[in-house]
Amino acid sequence: MATVVFVSSTFLDLEEHRHLVQDAITRLDHGPRAMEFFGALPDSPREECLRLVRASEVFVGIVGMRYGSVDPQSGKSLSQLEYEEAIALRLPCLMYLIDEDRHPVLPRYIEFGEGASMLSAFKAIVRKSHVISTFSSPSDLAAKVTQDLVRLVGVRENTPAAEVLAHIAKN
């Protein structure tokens, strides 16, 4: 049976990262869930995000250099709300923070001002609560997520993990 894995991050700055991670999850024969699959819905983005977290078995959090869209009701980013929901549900959380010394980031994808302060506080919570992994590129992140998911939930019989890692290495 496929494990449902929720992928959380900001979108525009980490779009390639998200694509490779979701591809890796699919190649492991698990089911990725993320905002890209929303479509048109009657609920708010906040409610849909939290609904998908509740329907998941594993949470993958990817934190870059942007705090992201802030929910007006809570004053927190959707990514932080997703993370807090996963914690409240006691989902296993695999958390990945950008390697600020090695990962190049375009200036337009760097948060400043209040958003930067909130991002820093969110990263501090994540570092305090989890053994985190850092990533230096989209393919580095996908490889790490693959290894960690294999360790956490395994792969289906017909999907050798080595095959998935070889595919990531080619891209």
CSV table of N, CA, C and O in Angstrom, one decimal, residues 8 10 12 24 28-29 43 45 48 50 59 63 65 72 90 100 117 121-122 133 140 145 148 171:
chain,number,residue,atom,x,y,z
A,8,SER,N,5.5,20.1,1.6
A,8,SER,CA,5.2,21.5,2.0
A,8,SER,C,6.4,22.4,1.7
A,8,SER,O,7.6,22.0,2.1
A,10,THR,N,7.3,26.8,0.1
A,10,THR,CA,6.9,27.9,-0.7
A,10,THR,C,7.0,27.4,-2.1
A,10,THR,O,7.6,26.4,-2.4
A,12,LEU,N,7.1,29.3,-5.8
A,12,LEU,CA,7.9,29.8,-6.9
A,12,LEU,C,9.4,29.6,-6.8
A,12,LEU,O,10.1,29.3,-7.7
A,24,ALA,N,10.4,11.8,-7.1
A,24,ALA,CA,11.1,10.7,-6.3
A,24,ALA,C,10.0,10.0,-5.5
A,24,ALA,O,10.1,8.7,-5.4
A,28,LEU,N,9.1,5.9,-5.8
A,28,LEU,CA,9.2,5.0,-4.7
A,28,LEU,C,7.8,4.3,-4.6
A,28,LEU,O,7.7,3.5,-3.7
A,29,ASP,N,6.9,4.6,-5.4
A,29,ASP,CA,5.5,4.0,-5.4
A,29,ASP,C,4.7,4.5,-4.2
A,29,ASP,O,3.9,3.8,-3.7
A,43,ASP,N,-13.1,25.7,-1.0
A,43,ASP,CA,-12.5,26.1,0.3
A,43,ASP,C,-11.3,27.1,0.1
A,43,ASP,O,-10.8,27.2,-1.0
A,45,PRO,N,-7.3,28.4,0.5
A,45,PRO,CA,-6.1,27.6,0.4
A,45,PRO,C,-5.7,27.0,1.8
A,45,PRO,O,-5.2,25.9,1.8
A,48,GLU,N,-7.7,23.9,2.5
A,48,GLU,CA,-7.3,22.8,1.6
A,48,GLU,C,-6.0,22.2,2.0
A,48,GLU,O,-5.8,21.0,2.0
A,50,LEU,N,-4.5,22.2,5.0
A,50,LEU,CA,-4.7,21.5,6.2
A,50,LEU,C,-5.4,20.2,6.0
A,50,LEU,O,-5.1,19.2,6.6
A,59,PHE,N,5.0,13.8,6.5
A,59,PHE,CA,5.1,15.2,6.1
A,59,PHE,C,6.6,15.5,5.7
A,59,PHE,O,7.5,15.2,6.5
A,63,VAL,N,12.3,24.1,3.5
A,63,VAL,CA,12.3,25.5,3.9
A,63,VAL,C,13.5,26.2,3.2
A,63,VAL,O,14.6,25.7,3.4
A,65,MET,N,14.4,30.3,1.5
A,65,MET,CA,14.7,31.7,1.9
A,65,MET,C,13.5,32.6,1.9
A,65,MET,O,13.6,33.8,1.9
A,72,PRO,N,-4.2,35.4,6.7
A,72,PRO,CA,-4.6,36.6,7.5
A,72,PRO,C,-5.2,36.3,8.9
A,72,PRO,O,-5.1,37.1,9.8
A,90,ARG,N,0.9,14.3,15.0
A,90,ARG,CA,2.0,13.4,15.3
A,90,ARG,C,2.5,12.6,14.0
A,90,ARG,O,2.8,11.5,14.1
A,100,GLU,N,22.4,27.6,3.3
A,100,GLU,CA,22.5,29.0,3.0
A,100,GLU,C,23.9,29.4,2.5
A,100,GLU,O,24.1,30.5,1.9
A,117,SER,N,12.2,37.8,9.4
A,117,SER,CA,12.2,37.6,10.9
A,117,SER,C,11.4,36.4,11.2
A,117,SER,O,11.7,35.5,12.0
A,121,ALA,N,12.5,32.7,12.8
A,121,ALA,CA,11.9,32.1,13.9
A,121,ALA,C,11.3,30.7,13.6
A,121,ALA,O,11.5,29.8,14.4
A,122,PHE,N,10.7,30.5,12.4
A,122,PHE,CA,10.2,29.2,12.0
A,122,PHE,C,11.4,28.2,11.9
A,122,PHE,O,11.3,27.1,12.3
A,133,SER,N,18.0,18.1,7.7
A,133,SER,CA,18.9,17.9,6.7
A,133,SER,C,19.0,19.1,5.9
A,133,SER,O,17.9,19.8,5.7
A,140,ASP,N,20.1,17.3,-5.0
A,140,ASP,CA,20.5,17.0,-3.7
A,140,ASP,C,19.4,16.7,-2.7
A,140,ASP,O,19.3,15.7,-2.0
A,145,VAL,N,15.6,13.2,0.3
A,145,VAL,CA,14.2,12.8,0.6
A,145,VAL,C,14.0,11.3,0.2
A,145,VAL,O,13.4,10.6,1.0
A,148,ASP,N,15.7,9.2,2.9
A,148,ASP,CA,15.0,9.3,4.2
A,148,ASP,C,13.7,8.6,4.2
A,148,ASP,O,13.3,7.9,5.1
A,171,ASN,N,19.4,13.4,-13.4
A,171,ASN,CA,18.7,14.7,-13.6
A,171,ASN,C,19.4,15.8,-12.8
A,171,ASN,O,20.1,16.3,-12.3
